[in-house]
């Protein structure tokens, strides 16, 4: 039998095993894994790793409202997903964030209009619930029917944050449909108070960011979010875990049998709070929330990722352009293209993660946690989302070599060992030989469910 496309002799790496084989694709799906398979097009992957396409379950593209400032994200669904494709990412999950008073379905419609015809890899949406009006909860079943089974709740940021009661009620509504509650967990009242005191002492800028957002205030909020989800009976994912205190809470929740998951973003694993001492525009751009923390926290995050306390690695990709009036760089990091390579370099090559765990946290486990039932595995009938990764090529990370539409690189000057060299999305090679060769706007909205 002849297939449309066969990737030959690569080292297939899945969440559980590594072996040399051919992958055959018919149409948009994987048709067979085996040896001596042949097809209309054959790609020699000898010496390369063959992985399921990476999934980034936390990105912000084409978003003029992203908190804490209403300054648009630099990357659109177009530019951001091209950068993603170069980085071996075949699915991203962004957010519909209906304004208070707006119907959830209308918010979802508007957001799909932002993405459709622009995204070049497949995309899905989480629904950010910002409105405590009970009328919104009545719309939750309709959101599920649209293939959006995950709801994001902010415990921080004016205009976004929900109080405990509103979040608890929303978690119950999510639980009633067996959905996923996702939480940005920080104690915002305490952060606001600490920041007010620092300002009164004329302590401004990135140098004071960690003092305003201490890890204890994050750990307290993680505890509360997990406790409320436990009471509501909702499965829950804690976003961008940055600290020892939060990890401890996730570990306890898992130990009591709760369906609790942890995400870490690559910047917390690769950068530390030392960058804030520069107090310059770069430091301002890295003044994200929760903040980058010290080495002891970073070591604990790597340990938590290796031992399963943390389930997935995402990016929270949300870089924004420098503002010239007044001179200021709004916070936001860019990792949508560099995550797989950075995790290979600082995880696998540094001896912190096995090859299989690397694939699990970047590619396979996100599909399970987010309900992407047709993606994340190298197996027949799954979408043919596949990355060829050269584990030996060295790449210097700098603005000029990356594809995001921003004028700075979060990891400027770092070198990766290994980088994706070909990306296949639903059976179609979209990045090869250093070029994007897919059709503009070819990405599709993916309905999810558990
Ligand atoms: Zn985010």
PDB file of N, CA and C in Angstrom, residues 358-418:
ATOM      1  N   UNK A 358      10.350  14.968  28.138  1.00  0.00           N
ATOM      2  CA  UNK A 358      10.363  16.207  27.334  1.00  0.00           C
ATOM      3  C   UNK A 358       9.183  16.209  26.350  1.00  0.00           C
ATOM      4  N   UNK A 359       9.008  15.111  25.648  1.00  0.00           N
ATOM      5  CA  UNK A 359       7.894  15.022  24.691  1.00  0.00           C
ATOM      6  C   UNK A 359       6.560  15.027  25.435  1.00  0.00           C
ATOM      7  N   UNK A 360       6.537  14.359  26.571  1.00  0.00           N
ATOM      8  CA  UNK A 360       5.283  14.294  27.328  1.00  0.00           C
ATOM      9  C   UNK A 360       4.826  15.691  27.759  1.00  0.00           C
ATOM     10  N   UNK A 361       5.722  16.479  28.329  1.00  0.00           N
ATOM     11  CA  UNK A 361       5.293  17.774  28.905  1.00  0.00           C
ATOM     12  C   UNK A 361       5.046  18.845  27.843  1.00  0.00           C
ATOM     13  N   UNK A 362       5.675  18.695  26.669  1.00  0.00           N
ATOM     14  CA  UNK A 362       5.507  19.714  25.614  1.00  0.00           C
ATOM     15  C   UNK A 362       4.470  19.320  24.561  1.00  0.00           C
ATOM     16  N   UNK A 363       4.243  18.037  24.371  1.00  0.00           N
ATOM     17  CA  UNK A 363       3.457  17.584  23.214  1.00  0.00           C
ATOM     18  C   UNK A 363       2.253  16.717  23.587  1.00  0.00           C
ATOM     19  N   UNK A 364       2.449  15.734  24.443  1.00  0.00           N
ATOM     20  CA  UNK A 364       1.395  14.732  24.660  1.00  0.00           C
ATOM     21  C   UNK A 364       0.461  15.065  25.812  1.00  0.00           C
ATOM     22  N   UNK A 365       1.058  15.367  26.948  1.00  0.00           N
ATOM     23  CA  UNK A 365       0.248  15.649  28.133  1.00  0.00           C
ATOM     24  C   UNK A 365      -0.671  16.872  27.932  1.00  0.00           C
ATOM     25  N   UNK A 366      -0.210  17.920  27.258  1.00  0.00           N
ATOM     26  CA  UNK A 366      -1.137  19.048  27.028  1.00  0.00           C
ATOM     27  C   UNK A 366      -2.401  18.624  26.286  1.00  0.00           C
ATOM     28  N   UNK A 367      -2.279  17.666  25.363  1.00  0.00           N
ATOM     29  CA  UNK A 367      -3.480  17.208  24.641  1.00  0.00           C
ATOM     30  C   UNK A 367      -4.480  16.590  25.606  1.00  0.00           C
ATOM     31  N   UNK A 368      -3.967  15.847  26.587  1.00  0.00           N
ATOM     32  CA  UNK A 368      -4.858  15.209  27.566  1.00  0.00           C
ATOM     33  C   UNK A 368      -5.447  16.228  28.533  1.00  0.00           C
ATOM     34  N   UNK A 369      -4.610  17.091  29.046  1.00  0.00           N
ATOM     35  CA  UNK A 369      -5.070  18.066  30.047  1.00  0.00           C
ATOM     36  C   UNK A 369      -6.133  18.997  29.447  1.00  0.00           C
ATOM     37  N   UNK A 370      -5.974  19.348  28.148  1.00  0.00           N
ATOM     38  CA  UNK A 370      -6.880  20.317  27.532  1.00  0.00           C
ATOM     39  C   UNK A 370      -7.986  19.684  26.687  1.00  0.00           C
ATOM     40  N   UNK A 371      -8.021  18.345  26.620  1.00  0.00           N
ATOM     41  CA  UNK A 371      -9.114  17.701  25.886  1.00  0.00           C
ATOM     42  C   UNK A 371      -8.990  17.772  24.372  1.00  0.00           C
ATOM     43  N   UNK A 372      -7.762  17.791  23.871  1.00  0.00           N
ATOM     44  CA  UNK A 372      -7.528  17.732  22.416  1.00  0.00           C
ATOM     45  C   UNK A 372      -7.423  16.259  22.028  1.00  0.00           C
ATOM     46  N   UNK A 373      -8.574  15.647  21.792  1.00  0.00           N
ATOM     47  CA  UNK A 373      -8.600  14.184  21.716  1.00  0.00           C
ATOM     48  C   UNK A 373      -7.939  13.629  20.452  1.00  0.00           C
ATOM     49  N   UNK A 374      -7.821  14.413  19.394  1.00  0.00           N
ATOM     50  CA  UNK A 374      -7.233  13.900  18.148  1.00  0.00           C
ATOM     51  C   UNK A 374      -5.774  14.253  17.953  1.00  0.00           C
ATOM     52  N   UNK A 375      -5.160  14.823  18.987  1.00  0.00           N
ATOM     53  CA  UNK A 375      -3.790  15.317  18.824  1.00  0.00           C
ATOM     54  C   UNK A 375      -2.872  14.806  19.933  1.00  0.00           C
ATOM     55  N   UNK A 376      -1.563  15.018  19.734  1.00  0.00           N
ATOM     56  CA  UNK A 376      -0.609  14.753  20.807  1.00  0.00           C
ATOM     57  C   UNK A 376      -0.007  13.365  20.834  1.00  0.00           C
ATOM     58  N   UNK A 377      -0.316  12.534  19.830  1.00  0.00           N
ATOM     59  CA  UNK A 377       0.257  11.180  19.831  1.00  0.00           C
ATOM     60  C   UNK A 377       0.710  10.797  18.431  1.00  0.00           C
ATOM     61  N   UNK A 378       1.742   9.963  18.364  1.00  0.00           N
ATOM     62  CA  UNK A 378       2.151   9.352  17.102  1.00  0.00           C
ATOM     63  C   UNK A 378       1.490   7.986  17.055  1.00  0.00           C
ATOM     64  N   UNK A 379       0.285   7.946  16.501  1.00  0.00           N
ATOM     65  CA  UNK A 379      -0.467   6.696  16.437  1.00  0.00           C
ATOM     66  C   UNK A 379      -1.504   6.821  15.328  1.00  0.00           C
ATOM     67  N   UNK A 380      -1.857   5.697  14.709  1.00  0.00           N
ATOM     68  CA  UNK A 380      -2.848   5.748  13.628  1.00  0.00           C
ATOM     69  C   UNK A 380      -4.132   6.449  14.067  1.00  0.00           C
ATOM     70  N   UNK A 381      -4.694   7.194  13.138  1.00  0.00           N
ATOM     71  CA  UNK A 381      -5.940   7.958  13.301  1.00  0.00           C
ATOM     72  C   UNK A 381      -5.796   9.280  14.047  1.00  0.00           C
ATOM     73  N   UNK A 382      -4.623   9.518  14.617  1.00  0.00           N
ATOM     74  CA  UNK A 382      -4.391  10.847  15.193  1.00  0.00           C
ATOM     75  C   UNK A 382      -4.034  11.814  14.069  1.00  0.00           C
ATOM     76  N   UNK A 383      -4.292  13.104  14.292  1.00  0.00           N
ATOM     77  CA  UNK A 383      -3.890  14.116  13.310  1.00  0.00           C
ATOM     78  C   UNK A 383      -2.399  13.992  13.021  1.00  0.00           C
ATOM     79  N   UNK A 384      -2.037  14.114  11.762  1.00  0.00           N
ATOM     80  CA  UNK A 384      -0.623  14.030  11.378  1.00  0.00           C
ATOM     81  C   UNK A 384       0.053  15.368  11.647  1.00  0.00           C
ATOM     82  N   UNK A 385       0.159  15.708  12.932  1.00  0.00           N
ATOM     83  CA  UNK A 385       0.894  16.882  13.421  1.00  0.00           C
ATOM     84  C   UNK A 385       2.234  16.346  13.913  1.00  0.00           C
ATOM     85  N   UNK A 386       3.287  16.619  13.188  1.00  0.00           N
ATOM     86  CA  UNK A 386       4.565  15.951  13.434  1.00  0.00           C
ATOM     87  C   UNK A 386       5.706  16.948  13.289  1.00  0.00           C
ATOM     88  N   UNK A 387       6.695  16.807  14.156  1.00  0.00           N
ATOM     89  CA  UNK A 387       7.874  17.669  14.109  1.00  0.00           C
ATOM     90  C   UNK A 387       9.113  16.824  13.891  1.00  0.00           C
ATOM     91  N   UNK A 388       9.961  17.233  12.975  1.00  0.00           N
ATOM     92  CA  UNK A 388      11.284  16.642  12.857  1.00  0.00           C
ATOM     93  C   UNK A 388      12.248  17.586  13.581  1.00  0.00           C
ATOM     94  N   UNK A 389      12.951  17.028  14.557  1.00  0.00           N
ATOM     95  CA  UNK A 389      13.809  17.831  15.436  1.00  0.00           C
ATOM     96  C   UNK A 389      15.246  17.354  15.272  1.00  0.00           C
ATOM     97  N   UNK A 390      16.120  18.277  14.917  1.00  0.00           N
ATOM     98  CA  UNK A 390      17.545  17.932  14.808  1.00  0.00           C
ATOM     99  C   UNK A 390      18.194  18.179  16.174  1.00  0.00           C
ATOM    100  N   UNK A 391      18.610  17.114  16.875  1.00  0.00           N
ATOM    101  CA  UNK A 391      19.114  17.296  18.241  1.00  0.00           C
ATOM    102  C   UNK A 391      20.526  17.838  18.311  1.00  0.00           C
ATOM    103  N   UNK A 392      21.180  18.026  17.175  1.00  0.00           N
ATOM    104  CA  UNK A 392      22.579  18.460  17.212  1.00  0.00           C
ATOM    105  C   UNK A 392      22.786  19.904  16.748  1.00  0.00           C
ATOM    106  N   UNK A 393      21.852  20.434  15.972  1.00  0.00           N
ATOM    107  CA  UNK A 393      22.055  21.789  15.432  1.00  0.00           C
ATOM    108  C   UNK A 393      22.062  22.807  16.589  1.00  0.00           C
ATOM    109  N   UNK A 394      22.957  23.766  16.509  1.00  0.00           N
ATOM    110  CA  UNK A 394      22.995  24.812  17.538  1.00  0.00           C
ATOM    111  C   UNK A 394      22.440  26.102  16.969  1.00  0.00           C
ATOM    112  N   UNK A 395      21.569  26.734  17.729  1.00  0.00           N
ATOM    113  CA  UNK A 395      20.925  27.954  17.253  1.00  0.00           C
ATOM    114  C   UNK A 395      21.119  29.061  18.294  1.00  0.00           C
ATOM    115  N   UNK A 396      21.627  30.197  17.843  1.00  0.00           N
ATOM    116  CA  UNK A 396      21.748  31.363  18.715  1.00  0.00           C
ATOM    117  C   UNK A 396      20.419  32.114  18.678  1.00  0.00           C
ATOM    118  N   UNK A 397      19.825  32.306  19.848  1.00  0.00           N
ATOM    119  CA  UNK A 397      18.517  32.964  19.893  1.00  0.00           C
ATOM    120  C   UNK A 397      18.708  34.476  19.863  1.00  0.00           C
ATOM    121  N   UNK A 398      18.164  35.082  18.838  1.00  0.00           N
ATOM    122  CA  UNK A 398      18.273  36.527  18.705  1.00  0.00           C
ATOM    123  C   UNK A 398      17.117  37.001  17.826  1.00  0.00           C
ATOM    124  N   UNK A 399      16.804  38.271  17.927  1.00  0.00           N
ATOM    125  CA  UNK A 399      15.620  38.788  17.239  1.00  0.00           C
ATOM    126  C   UNK A 399      15.615  38.443  15.755  1.00  0.00           C
ATOM    127  N   UNK A 400      16.765  38.584  15.126  1.00  0.00           N
ATOM    128  CA  UNK A 400      16.837  38.404  13.679  1.00  0.00           C
ATOM    129  C   UNK A 400      16.574  36.992  13.199  1.00  0.00           C
ATOM    130  N   UNK A 401      16.789  35.989  14.070  1.00  0.00           N
ATOM    131  CA  UNK A 401      16.614  34.605  13.619  1.00  0.00           C
ATOM    132  C   UNK A 401      15.235  34.059  13.966  1.00  0.00           C
ATOM    133  N   UNK A 402      14.473  34.779  14.765  1.00  0.00           N
ATOM    134  CA  UNK A 402      13.155  34.297  15.166  1.00  0.00           C
ATOM    135  C   UNK A 402      12.071  35.006  14.356  1.00  0.00           C
ATOM    136  N   UNK A 403      10.828  34.540  14.480  1.00  0.00           N
ATOM    137  CA  UNK A 403       9.793  34.988  13.543  1.00  0.00           C
ATOM    138  C   UNK A 403       8.635  35.754  14.174  1.00  0.00           C
ATOM    139  N   UNK A 404       8.751  36.015  15.468  1.00  0.00           N
ATOM    140  CA  UNK A 404       7.745  36.819  16.145  1.00  0.00           C
ATOM    141  C   UNK A 404       7.901  38.272  15.685  1.00  0.00           C
ATOM    142  N   UNK A 405       6.792  39.039  15.683  1.00  0.00           N
ATOM    143  CA  UNK A 405       6.922  40.410  15.174  1.00  0.00           C
ATOM    144  C   UNK A 405       7.258  41.384  16.299  1.00  0.00           C
ATOM    145  N   UNK A 406       8.306  41.053  17.058  1.00  0.00           N
ATOM    146  CA  UNK A 406       8.720  41.972  18.118  1.00  0.00           C
ATOM    147  C   UNK A 406      10.195  42.292  17.951  1.00  0.00           C
ATOM    148  N   UNK A 407      10.578  43.418  18.498  1.00  0.00           N
ATOM    149  CA  UNK A 407      11.937  43.900  18.306  1.00  0.00           C
ATOM    150  C   UNK A 407      12.903  43.448  19.385  1.00  0.00           C
ATOM    151  N   UNK A 408      12.545  42.427  20.150  1.00  0.00           N
ATOM    152  CA  UNK A 408      13.498  41.928  21.142  1.00  0.00           C
ATOM    153  C   UNK A 408      13.259  40.433  21.317  1.00  0.00           C
ATOM    154  N   UNK A 409      14.270  39.759  21.848  1.00  0.00           N
ATOM    155  CA  UNK A 409      14.167  38.320  22.102  1.00  0.00           C
ATOM    156  C   UNK A 409      14.306  38.101  23.595  1.00  0.00           C
ATOM    157  N   UNK A 410      13.324  37.417  24.180  1.00  0.00           N
ATOM    158  CA  UNK A 410      13.345  37.160  25.619  1.00  0.00           C
ATOM    159  C   UNK A 410      14.617  36.424  26.038  1.00  0.00           C
ATOM    160  N   UNK A 411      15.164  35.618  25.144  1.00  0.00           N
ATOM    161  CA  UNK A 411      16.324  34.775  25.481  1.00  0.00           C
ATOM    162  C   UNK A 411      17.573  35.226  24.728  1.00  0.00           C
ATOM    163  N   UNK A 412      17.640  36.527  24.453  1.00  0.00           N
ATOM    164  CA  UNK A 412      18.731  37.103  23.653  1.00  0.00           C
ATOM    165  C   UNK A 412      20.093  36.587  24.137  1.00  0.00           C
ATOM    166  N   UNK A 413      20.858  36.088  23.182  1.00  0.00           N
ATOM    167  CA  UNK A 413      22.219  35.646  23.501  1.00  0.00           C
ATOM    168  C   UNK A 413      22.330  34.196  23.923  1.00  0.00           C
ATOM    169  N   UNK A 414      21.217  33.542  24.230  1.00  0.00           N
ATOM    170  CA  UNK A 414      21.301  32.123  24.613  1.00  0.00           C
ATOM    171  C   UNK A 414      21.432  31.269  23.354  1.00  0.00           C
ATOM    172  N   UNK A 415      22.035  30.091  23.524  1.00  0.00           N
ATOM    173  CA  UNK A 415      22.153  29.146  22.411  1.00  0.00           C
ATOM    174  C   UNK A 415      21.383  27.884  22.770  1.00  0.00           C
ATOM    175  N   UNK A 416      20.662  27.358  21.814  1.00  0.00           N
ATOM    176  CA  UNK A 416      20.008  26.077  22.057  1.00  0.00           C
ATOM    177  C   UNK A 416      20.792  24.970  21.373  1.00  0.00           C
ATOM    178  N   UNK A 417      20.732  23.800  21.971  1.00  0.00           N
ATOM    179  CA  UNK A 417      21.246  22.594  21.325  1.00  0.00           C
ATOM    180  C   UNK A 417      20.016  21.863  20.815  1.00  0.00           C
ATOM    181  N   UNK A 418      19.887  21.806  19.505  1.00  0.00           N
ATOM    182  CA  UNK A 418      18.713  21.193  18.901  1.00  0.00           C
ATOM    183  C   UNK A 418      17.668  22.237  18.529  1.00  0.00           C
TER     184      UNK A 418
END
